[in-house]
PDB file of C-alpha atoms and ligand atoms in Angstrom:
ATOM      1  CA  UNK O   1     126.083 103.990 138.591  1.00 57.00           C
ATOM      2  CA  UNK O   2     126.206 107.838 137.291  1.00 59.00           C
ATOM      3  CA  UNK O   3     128.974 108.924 135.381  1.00 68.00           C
ATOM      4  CA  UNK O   4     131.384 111.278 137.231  1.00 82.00           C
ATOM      5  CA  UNK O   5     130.676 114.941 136.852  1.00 93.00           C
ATOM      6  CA  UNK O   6     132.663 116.968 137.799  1.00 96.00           C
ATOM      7  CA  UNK O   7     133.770 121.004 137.874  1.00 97.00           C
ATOM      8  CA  UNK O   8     137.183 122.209 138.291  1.00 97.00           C
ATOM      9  CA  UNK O   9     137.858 125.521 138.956  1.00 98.00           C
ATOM     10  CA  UNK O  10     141.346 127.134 139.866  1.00 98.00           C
ATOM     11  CA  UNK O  11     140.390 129.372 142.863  1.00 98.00           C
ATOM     12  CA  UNK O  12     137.194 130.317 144.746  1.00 98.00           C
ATOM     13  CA  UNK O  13     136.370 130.853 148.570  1.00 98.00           C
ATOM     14  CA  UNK O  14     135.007 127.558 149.045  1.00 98.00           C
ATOM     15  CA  UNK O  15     133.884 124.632 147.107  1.00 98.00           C
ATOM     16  CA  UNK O  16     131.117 124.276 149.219  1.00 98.00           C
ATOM     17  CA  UNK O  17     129.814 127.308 148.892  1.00 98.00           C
ATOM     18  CA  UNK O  18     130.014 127.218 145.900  1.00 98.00           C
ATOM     19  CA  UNK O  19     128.203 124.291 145.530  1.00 98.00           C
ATOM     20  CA  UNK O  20     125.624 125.677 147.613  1.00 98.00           C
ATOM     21  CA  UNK O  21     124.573 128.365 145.157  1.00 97.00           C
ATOM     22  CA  UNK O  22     124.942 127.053 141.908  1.00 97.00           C
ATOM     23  CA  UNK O  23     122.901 123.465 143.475  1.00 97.00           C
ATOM     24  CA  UNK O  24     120.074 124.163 140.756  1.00 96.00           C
ATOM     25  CA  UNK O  25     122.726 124.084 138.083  1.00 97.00           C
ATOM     26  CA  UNK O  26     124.703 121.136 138.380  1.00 97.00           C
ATOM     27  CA  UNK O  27     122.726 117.947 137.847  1.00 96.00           C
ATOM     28  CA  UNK O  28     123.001 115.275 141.547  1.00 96.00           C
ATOM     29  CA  UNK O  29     126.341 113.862 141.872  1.00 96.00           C
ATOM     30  CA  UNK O  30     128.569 116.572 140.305  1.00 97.00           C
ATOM     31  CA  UNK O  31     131.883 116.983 142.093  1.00 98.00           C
ATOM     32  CA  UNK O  32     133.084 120.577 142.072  1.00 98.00           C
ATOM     33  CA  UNK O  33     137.009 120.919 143.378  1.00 98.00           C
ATOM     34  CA  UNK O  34     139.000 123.977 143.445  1.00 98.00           C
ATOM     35  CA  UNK O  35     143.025 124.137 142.865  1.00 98.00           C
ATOM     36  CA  UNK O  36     142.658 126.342 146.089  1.00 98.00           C
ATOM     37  CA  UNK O  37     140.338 128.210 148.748  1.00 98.00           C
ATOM     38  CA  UNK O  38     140.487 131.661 149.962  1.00 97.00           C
ATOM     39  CA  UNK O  39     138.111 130.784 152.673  1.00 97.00           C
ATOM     40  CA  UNK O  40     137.785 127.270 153.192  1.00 97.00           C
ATOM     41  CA  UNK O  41     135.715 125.961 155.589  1.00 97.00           C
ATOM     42  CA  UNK O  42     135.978 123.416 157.994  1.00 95.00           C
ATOM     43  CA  UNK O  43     133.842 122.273 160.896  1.00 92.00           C
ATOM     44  CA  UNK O  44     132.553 124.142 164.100  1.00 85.00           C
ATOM     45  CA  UNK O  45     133.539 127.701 162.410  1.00 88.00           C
ATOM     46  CA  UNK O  46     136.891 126.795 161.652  1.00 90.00           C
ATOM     47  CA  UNK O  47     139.506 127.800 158.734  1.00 93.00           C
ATOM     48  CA  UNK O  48     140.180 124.995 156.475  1.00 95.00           C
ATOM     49  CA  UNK O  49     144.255 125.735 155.056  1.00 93.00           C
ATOM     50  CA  UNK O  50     144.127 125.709 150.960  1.00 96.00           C
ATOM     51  CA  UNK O  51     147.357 126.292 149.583  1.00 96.00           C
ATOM     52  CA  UNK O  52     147.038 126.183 145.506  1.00 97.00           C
ATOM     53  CA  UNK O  53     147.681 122.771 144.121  1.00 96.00           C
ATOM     54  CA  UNK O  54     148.609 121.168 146.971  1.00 97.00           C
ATOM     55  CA  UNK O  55     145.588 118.996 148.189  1.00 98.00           C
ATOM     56  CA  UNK O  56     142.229 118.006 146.872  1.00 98.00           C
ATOM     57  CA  UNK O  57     139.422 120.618 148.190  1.00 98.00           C
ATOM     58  CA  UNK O  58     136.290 119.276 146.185  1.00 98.00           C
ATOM     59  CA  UNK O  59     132.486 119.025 147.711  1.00 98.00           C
ATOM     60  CA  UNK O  60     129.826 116.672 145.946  1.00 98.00           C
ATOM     61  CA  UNK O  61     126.155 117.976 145.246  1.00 98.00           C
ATOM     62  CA  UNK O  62     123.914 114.485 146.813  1.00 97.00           C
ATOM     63  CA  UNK O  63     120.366 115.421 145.524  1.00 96.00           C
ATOM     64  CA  UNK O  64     118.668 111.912 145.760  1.00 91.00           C
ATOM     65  CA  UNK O  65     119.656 110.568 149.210  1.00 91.00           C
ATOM     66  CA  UNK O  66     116.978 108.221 149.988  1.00 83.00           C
ATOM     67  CA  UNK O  67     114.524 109.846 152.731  1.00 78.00           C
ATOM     68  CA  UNK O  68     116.846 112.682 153.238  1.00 81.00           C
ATOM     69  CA  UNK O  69     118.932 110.378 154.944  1.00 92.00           C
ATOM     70  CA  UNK O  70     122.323 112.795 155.063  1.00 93.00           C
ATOM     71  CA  UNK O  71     124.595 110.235 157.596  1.00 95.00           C
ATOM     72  CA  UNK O  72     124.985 108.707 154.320  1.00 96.00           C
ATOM     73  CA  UNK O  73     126.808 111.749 152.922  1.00 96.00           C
ATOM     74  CA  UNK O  74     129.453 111.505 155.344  1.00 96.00           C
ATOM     75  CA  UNK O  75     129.715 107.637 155.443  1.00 97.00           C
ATOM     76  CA  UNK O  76     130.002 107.316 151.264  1.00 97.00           C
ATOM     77  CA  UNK O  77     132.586 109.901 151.427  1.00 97.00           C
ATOM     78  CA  UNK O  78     134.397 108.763 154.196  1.00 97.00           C
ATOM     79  CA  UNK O  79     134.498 105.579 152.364  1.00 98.00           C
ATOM     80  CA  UNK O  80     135.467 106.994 149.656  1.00 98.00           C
ATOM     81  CA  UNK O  81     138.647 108.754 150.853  1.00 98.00           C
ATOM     82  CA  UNK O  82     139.378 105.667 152.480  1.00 98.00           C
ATOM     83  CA  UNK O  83     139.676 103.977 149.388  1.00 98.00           C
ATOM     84  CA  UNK O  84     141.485 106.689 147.162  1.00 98.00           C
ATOM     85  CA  UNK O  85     144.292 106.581 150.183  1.00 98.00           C
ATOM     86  CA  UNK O  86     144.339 102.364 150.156  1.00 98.00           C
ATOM     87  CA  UNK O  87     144.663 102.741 146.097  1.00 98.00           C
ATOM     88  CA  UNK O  88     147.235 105.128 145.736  1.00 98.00           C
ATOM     89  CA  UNK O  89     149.426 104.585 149.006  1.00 97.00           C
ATOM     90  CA  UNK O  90     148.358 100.946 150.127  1.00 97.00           C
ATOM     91  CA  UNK O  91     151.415 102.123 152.597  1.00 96.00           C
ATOM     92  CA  UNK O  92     149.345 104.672 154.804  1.00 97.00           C
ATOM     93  CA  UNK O  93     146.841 103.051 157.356  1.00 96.00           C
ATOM     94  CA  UNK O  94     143.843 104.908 157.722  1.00 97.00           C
ATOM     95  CA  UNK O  95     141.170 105.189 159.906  1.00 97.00           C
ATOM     96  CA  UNK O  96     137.482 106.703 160.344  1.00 97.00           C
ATOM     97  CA  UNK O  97     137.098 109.383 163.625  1.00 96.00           C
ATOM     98  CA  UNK O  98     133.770 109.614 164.133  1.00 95.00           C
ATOM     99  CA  UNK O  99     131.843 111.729 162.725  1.00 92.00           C
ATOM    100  CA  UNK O 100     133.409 112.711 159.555  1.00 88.00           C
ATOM    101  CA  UNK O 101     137.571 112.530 159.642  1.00 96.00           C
ATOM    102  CA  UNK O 102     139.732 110.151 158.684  1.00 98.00           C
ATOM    103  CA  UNK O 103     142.773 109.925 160.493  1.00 97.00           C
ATOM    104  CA  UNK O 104     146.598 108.306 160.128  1.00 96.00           C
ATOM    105  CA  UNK O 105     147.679 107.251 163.648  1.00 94.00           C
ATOM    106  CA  UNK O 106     146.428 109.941 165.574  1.00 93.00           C
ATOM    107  CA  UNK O 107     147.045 112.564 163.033  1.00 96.00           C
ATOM    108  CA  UNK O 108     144.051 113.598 160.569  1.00 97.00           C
ATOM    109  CA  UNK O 109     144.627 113.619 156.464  1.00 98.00           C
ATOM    110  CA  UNK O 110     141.106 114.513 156.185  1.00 98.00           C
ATOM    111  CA  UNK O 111     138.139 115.969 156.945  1.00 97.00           C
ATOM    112  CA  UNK O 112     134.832 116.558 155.411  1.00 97.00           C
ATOM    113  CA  UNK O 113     131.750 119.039 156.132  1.00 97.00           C
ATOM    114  CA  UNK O 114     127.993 118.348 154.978  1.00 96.00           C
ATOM    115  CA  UNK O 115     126.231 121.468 154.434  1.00 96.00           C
ATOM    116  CA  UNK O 116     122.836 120.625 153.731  1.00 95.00           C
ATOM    117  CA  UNK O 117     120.810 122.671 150.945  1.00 95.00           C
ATOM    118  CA  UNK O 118     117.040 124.525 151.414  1.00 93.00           C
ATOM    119  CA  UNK O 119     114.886 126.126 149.363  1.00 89.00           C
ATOM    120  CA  UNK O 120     112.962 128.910 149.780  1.00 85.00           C
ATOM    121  CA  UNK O 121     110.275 127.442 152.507  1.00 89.00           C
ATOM    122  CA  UNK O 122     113.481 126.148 154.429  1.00 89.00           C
ATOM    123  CA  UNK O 123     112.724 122.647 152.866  1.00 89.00           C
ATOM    124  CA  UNK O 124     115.856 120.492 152.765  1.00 91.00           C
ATOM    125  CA  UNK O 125     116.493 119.456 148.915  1.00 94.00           C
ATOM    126  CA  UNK O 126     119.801 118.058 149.212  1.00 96.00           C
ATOM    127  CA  UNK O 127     123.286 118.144 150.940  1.00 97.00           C
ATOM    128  CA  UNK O 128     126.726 119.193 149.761  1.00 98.00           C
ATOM    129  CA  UNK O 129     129.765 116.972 151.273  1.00 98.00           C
ATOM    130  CA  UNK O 130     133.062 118.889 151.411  1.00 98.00           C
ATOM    131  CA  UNK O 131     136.030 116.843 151.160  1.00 98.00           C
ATOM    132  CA  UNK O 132     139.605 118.397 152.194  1.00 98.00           C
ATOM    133  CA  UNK O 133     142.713 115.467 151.425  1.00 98.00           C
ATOM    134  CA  UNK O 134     146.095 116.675 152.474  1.00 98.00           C
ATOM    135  CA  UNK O 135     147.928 115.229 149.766  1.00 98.00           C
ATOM    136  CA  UNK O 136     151.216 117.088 149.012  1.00 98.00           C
ATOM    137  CA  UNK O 137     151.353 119.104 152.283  1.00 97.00           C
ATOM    138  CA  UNK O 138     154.882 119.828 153.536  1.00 96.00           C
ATOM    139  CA  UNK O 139     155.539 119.591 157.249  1.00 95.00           C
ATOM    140  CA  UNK O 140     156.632 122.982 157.653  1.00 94.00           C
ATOM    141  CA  UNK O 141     152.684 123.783 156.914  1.00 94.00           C
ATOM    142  CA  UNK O 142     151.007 120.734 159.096  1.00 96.00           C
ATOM    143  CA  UNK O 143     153.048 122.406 162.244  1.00 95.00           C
ATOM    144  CA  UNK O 144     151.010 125.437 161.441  1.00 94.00           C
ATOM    145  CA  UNK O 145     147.719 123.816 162.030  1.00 93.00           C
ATOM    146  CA  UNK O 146     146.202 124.022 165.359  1.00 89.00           C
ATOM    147  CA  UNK O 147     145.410 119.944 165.521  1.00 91.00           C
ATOM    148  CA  UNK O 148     147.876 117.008 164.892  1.00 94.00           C
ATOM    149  CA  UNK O 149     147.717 116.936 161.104  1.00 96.00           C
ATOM    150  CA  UNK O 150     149.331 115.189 158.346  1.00 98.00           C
ATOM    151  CA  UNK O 151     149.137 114.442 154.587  1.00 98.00           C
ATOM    152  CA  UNK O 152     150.137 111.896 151.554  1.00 98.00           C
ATOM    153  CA  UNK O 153     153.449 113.258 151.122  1.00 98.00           C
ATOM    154  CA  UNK O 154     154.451 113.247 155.239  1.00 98.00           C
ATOM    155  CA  UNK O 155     152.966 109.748 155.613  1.00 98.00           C
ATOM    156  CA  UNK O 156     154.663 107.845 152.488  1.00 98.00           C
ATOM    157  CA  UNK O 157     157.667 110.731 151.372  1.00 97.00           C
ATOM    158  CA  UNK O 158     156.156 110.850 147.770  1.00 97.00           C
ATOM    159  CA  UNK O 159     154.311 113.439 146.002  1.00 98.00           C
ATOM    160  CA  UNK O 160     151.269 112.817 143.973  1.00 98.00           C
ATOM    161  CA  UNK O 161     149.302 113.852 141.280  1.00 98.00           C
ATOM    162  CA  UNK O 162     146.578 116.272 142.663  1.00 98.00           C
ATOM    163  CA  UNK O 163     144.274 115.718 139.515  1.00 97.00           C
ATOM    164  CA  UNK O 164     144.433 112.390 138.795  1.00 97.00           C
ATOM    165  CA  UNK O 165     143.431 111.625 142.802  1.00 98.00           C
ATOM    166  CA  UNK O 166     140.655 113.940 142.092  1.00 98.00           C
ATOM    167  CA  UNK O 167     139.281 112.195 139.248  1.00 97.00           C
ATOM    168  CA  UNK O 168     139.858 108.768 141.323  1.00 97.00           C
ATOM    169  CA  UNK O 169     138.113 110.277 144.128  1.00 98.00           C
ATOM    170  CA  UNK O 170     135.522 111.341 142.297  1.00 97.00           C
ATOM    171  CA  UNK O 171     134.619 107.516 140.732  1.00 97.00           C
ATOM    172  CA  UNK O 172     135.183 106.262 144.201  1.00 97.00           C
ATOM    173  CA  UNK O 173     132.465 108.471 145.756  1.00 97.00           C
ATOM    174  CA  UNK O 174     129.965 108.173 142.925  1.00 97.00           C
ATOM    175  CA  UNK O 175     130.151 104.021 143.591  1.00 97.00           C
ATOM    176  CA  UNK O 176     129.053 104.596 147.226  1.00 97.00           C
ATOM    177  CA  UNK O 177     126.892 107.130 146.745  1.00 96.00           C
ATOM    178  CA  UNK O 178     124.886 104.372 144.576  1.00 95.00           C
ATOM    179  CA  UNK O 179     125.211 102.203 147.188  1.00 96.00           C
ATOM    180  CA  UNK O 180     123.402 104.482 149.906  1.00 95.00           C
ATOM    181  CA  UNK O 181     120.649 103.752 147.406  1.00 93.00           C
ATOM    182  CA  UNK O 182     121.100 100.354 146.225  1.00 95.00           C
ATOM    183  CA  UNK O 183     122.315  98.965 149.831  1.00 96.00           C
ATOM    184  CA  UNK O 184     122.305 101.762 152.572  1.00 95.00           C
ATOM    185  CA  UNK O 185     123.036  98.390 155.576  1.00 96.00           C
ATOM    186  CA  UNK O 186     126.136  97.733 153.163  1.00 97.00           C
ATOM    187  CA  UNK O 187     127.100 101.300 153.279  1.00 97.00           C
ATOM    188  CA  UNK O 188     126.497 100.995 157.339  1.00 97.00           C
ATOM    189  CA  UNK O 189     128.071  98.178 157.851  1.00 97.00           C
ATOM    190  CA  UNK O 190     131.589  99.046 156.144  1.00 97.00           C
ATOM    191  CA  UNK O 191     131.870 102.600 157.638  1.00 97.00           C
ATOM    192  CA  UNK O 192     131.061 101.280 161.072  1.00 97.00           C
ATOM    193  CA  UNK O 193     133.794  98.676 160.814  1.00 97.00           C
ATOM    194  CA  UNK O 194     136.408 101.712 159.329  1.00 97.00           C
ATOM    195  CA  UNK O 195     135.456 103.356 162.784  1.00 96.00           C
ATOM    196  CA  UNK O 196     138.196 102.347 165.114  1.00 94.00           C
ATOM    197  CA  UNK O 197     136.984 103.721 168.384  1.00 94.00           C
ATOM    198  CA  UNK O 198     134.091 101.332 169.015  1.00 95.00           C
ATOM    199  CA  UNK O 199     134.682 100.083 172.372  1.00 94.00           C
ATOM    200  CA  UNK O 200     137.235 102.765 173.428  1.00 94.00           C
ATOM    201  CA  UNK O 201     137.930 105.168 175.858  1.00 94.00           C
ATOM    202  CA  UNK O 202     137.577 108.897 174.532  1.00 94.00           C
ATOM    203  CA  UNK O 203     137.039 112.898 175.737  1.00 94.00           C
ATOM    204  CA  UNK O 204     133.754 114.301 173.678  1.00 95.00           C
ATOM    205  CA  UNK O 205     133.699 118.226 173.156  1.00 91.00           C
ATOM    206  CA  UNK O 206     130.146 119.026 172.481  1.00 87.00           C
ATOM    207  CA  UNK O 207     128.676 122.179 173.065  1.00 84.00           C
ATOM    208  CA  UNK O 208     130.411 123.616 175.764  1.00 86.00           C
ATOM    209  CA  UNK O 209     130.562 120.316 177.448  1.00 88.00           C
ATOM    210  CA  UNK O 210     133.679 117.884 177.604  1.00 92.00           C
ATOM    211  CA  UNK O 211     132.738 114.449 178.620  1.00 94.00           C
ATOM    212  CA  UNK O 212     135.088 111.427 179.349  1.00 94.00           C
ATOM    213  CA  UNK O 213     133.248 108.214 178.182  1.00 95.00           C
ATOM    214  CA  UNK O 214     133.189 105.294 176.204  1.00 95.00           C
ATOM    215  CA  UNK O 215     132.152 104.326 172.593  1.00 96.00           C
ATOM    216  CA  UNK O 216     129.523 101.891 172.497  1.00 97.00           C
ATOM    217  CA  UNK O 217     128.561 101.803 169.453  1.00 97.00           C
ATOM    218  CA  UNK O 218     127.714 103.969 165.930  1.00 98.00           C
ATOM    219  CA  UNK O 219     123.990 103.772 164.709  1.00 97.00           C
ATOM    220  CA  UNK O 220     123.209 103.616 161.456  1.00 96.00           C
ATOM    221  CA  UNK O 221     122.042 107.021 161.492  1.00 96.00           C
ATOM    222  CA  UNK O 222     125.441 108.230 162.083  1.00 96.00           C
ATOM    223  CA  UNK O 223     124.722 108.433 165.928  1.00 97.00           C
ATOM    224  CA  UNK O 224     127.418 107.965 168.232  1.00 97.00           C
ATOM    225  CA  UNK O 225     125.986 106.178 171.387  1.00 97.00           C
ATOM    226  CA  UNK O 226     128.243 107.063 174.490  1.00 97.00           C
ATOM    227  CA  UNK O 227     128.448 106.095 177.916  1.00 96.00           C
ATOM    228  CA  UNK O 228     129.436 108.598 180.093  1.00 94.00           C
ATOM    229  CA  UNK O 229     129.109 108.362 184.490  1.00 91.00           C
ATOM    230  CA  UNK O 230     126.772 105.362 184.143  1.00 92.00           C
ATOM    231  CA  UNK O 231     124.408 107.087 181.093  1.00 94.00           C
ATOM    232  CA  UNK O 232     123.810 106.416 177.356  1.00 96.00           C
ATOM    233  CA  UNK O 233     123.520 109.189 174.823  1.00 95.00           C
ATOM    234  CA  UNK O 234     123.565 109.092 171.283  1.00 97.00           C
ATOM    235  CA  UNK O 235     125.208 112.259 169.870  1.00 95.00           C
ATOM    236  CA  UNK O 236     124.941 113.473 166.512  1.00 93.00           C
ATOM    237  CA  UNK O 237     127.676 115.854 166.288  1.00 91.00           C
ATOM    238  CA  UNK O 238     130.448 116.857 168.499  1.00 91.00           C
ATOM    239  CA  UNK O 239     134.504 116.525 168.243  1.00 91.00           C
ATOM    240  CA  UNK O 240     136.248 113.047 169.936  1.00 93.00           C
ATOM    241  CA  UNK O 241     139.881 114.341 171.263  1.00 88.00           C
ATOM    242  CA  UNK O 242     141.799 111.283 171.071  1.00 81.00           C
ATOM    243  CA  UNK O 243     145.587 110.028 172.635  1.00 66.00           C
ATOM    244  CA  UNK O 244     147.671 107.485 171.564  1.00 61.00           C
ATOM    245  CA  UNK O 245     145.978 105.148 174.007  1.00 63.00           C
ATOM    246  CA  UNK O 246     142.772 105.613 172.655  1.00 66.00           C
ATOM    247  CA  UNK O 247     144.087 104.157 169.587  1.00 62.00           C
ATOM    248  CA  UNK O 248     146.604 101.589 170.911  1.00 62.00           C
ATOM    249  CA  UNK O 249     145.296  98.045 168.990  1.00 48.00           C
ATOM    250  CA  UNK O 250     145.132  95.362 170.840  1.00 42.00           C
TER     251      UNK O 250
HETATM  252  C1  LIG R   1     136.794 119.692 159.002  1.00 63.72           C
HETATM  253  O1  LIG R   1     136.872 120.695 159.726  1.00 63.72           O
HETATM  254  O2  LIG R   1     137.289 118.625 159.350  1.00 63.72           O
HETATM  255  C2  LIG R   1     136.083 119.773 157.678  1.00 63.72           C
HETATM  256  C3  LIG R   1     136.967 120.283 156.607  1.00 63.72           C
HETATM  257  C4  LIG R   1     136.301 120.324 155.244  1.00 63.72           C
HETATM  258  C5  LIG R   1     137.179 120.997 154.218  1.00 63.72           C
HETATM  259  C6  LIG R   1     136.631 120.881 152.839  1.00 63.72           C
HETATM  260  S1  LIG R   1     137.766 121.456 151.625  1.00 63.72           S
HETATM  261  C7  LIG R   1     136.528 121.380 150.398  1.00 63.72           C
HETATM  262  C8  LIG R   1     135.233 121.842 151.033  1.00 63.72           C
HETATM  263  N1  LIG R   1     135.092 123.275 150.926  1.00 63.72           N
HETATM  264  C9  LIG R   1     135.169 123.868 152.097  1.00 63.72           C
HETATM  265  O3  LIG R   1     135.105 125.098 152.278  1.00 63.72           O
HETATM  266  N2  LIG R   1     135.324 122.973 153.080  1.00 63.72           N
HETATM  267  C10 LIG R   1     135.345 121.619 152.560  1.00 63.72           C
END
């Protein structure tokens, strides 16, 4: 396994774009994280709230991912969150929404956006994985976000150390990025279990469509095969709104 690299800087726009341009500089599997974000980004155009010291915003360069296989970007860090939150508050039970969040309940503590890196003839040479934790987030600023959100501090009433989560996140994310390499079925296999909406009923935003379906299953390229009035797609992107009966546990 590589040893953890990793920047820290105390304010930017975004770590990802960051990332994104100084890619030639850092060698594969640096971690760059930012005390806070003037323009953080989150998925489909959306703001991604940085207050300054109060979560972990950090995105991790992936140079080597075997046959430009990028589903394993979001899988390893999804995994990775996973197991920073189990560590550090065994109390909070956390889940994987496909594609990329992870989610207490039916409130999300994090969410992550692959931005994938080309040179100049537009060929793909690697992908950058954002990572956004709300860690020490008050309520007062979760209300302010336009989706059911929550952090470390709402779920358990403690605060934690921003830093040292960082520099456990950043071991944690190194150790499955070497397994997309070393055992990508592993990888699969442990991410699609994580997923708790296999089998359930769910509303899929994609494009401008919203479909009412079910989960069959998640492929291991990421795909999301859905059955929707008697049809199976696989989608590759696209936003699952869930209710508190799609996550009921039987
Ligand atoms: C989402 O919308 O769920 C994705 C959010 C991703 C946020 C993280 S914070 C660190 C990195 N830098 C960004 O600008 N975005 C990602």
């Amino acid at each position: 396994m590589k040893e953890p690299y990793t920047i820290h800087l105390d304010e930017v726009d975004s770590t990802n774009r960051y990332a994104l341009e100084f890619f030639h500089e850092f060698p594969d599997a640096t971690l760059v994280t930012a005390r806070t974000q003037n323009a953080g980004r989150g998925r489909l155009n959306r703001r991604w709230t940085s207050p300054p010291d109060e979560n972990i915003y950090a995105s991790f360069i992936m140079k080597n991912l075997p046959d430009n296989n990028w589903q394993y970007a979001a899988m390893a860090s999804s995994l990775a969150v996973l197991e920073l939150l189990r560590s550090e508050a065994p109390e909070i039970n956390a889940w994987l929404k496909w594609p990329n969040d992870v989610l207490c309940a039916e409130r999300k503590i994090c969410g992550m956006l692959g931005e994938i890196k080309s040179g100049a003839d537009n060929k793909p040479l690697g992908i950058v994985a954002g990572i956004g934790v709300n860690v020490n987030m008050p309520p007062e600023t979760l209300a302010a976000i336009d989706q059911p959100a929550t952090s470390m501090l709402a779920e358990t009433g403690r605060n934690f150390d921003v830093k040292k989560l960082v520099n456990r996140l950043a071991i944690f994310i190194n150790e499955y990025y070497s397994i997309s390499f070393t055992c990508p079925r592993e990888l699969y296999r442990r991410w699609r279990e994580e997923n708790l909406l296999i089998g359930r009923c769910i509303e899929l935003e994609t494009g401008n469509r919203r479909l009412t379906g079910t989960v069959i299953d998640l492929d291991d390229k990421g795909g999301m095969i859905f059955e929707h009035d008697g049809e199976r797609t696989t989608f590759y992107s696209g936003d699952i709104r869930i209710n508190k009966q799609s996550i009921t546990l039987t």
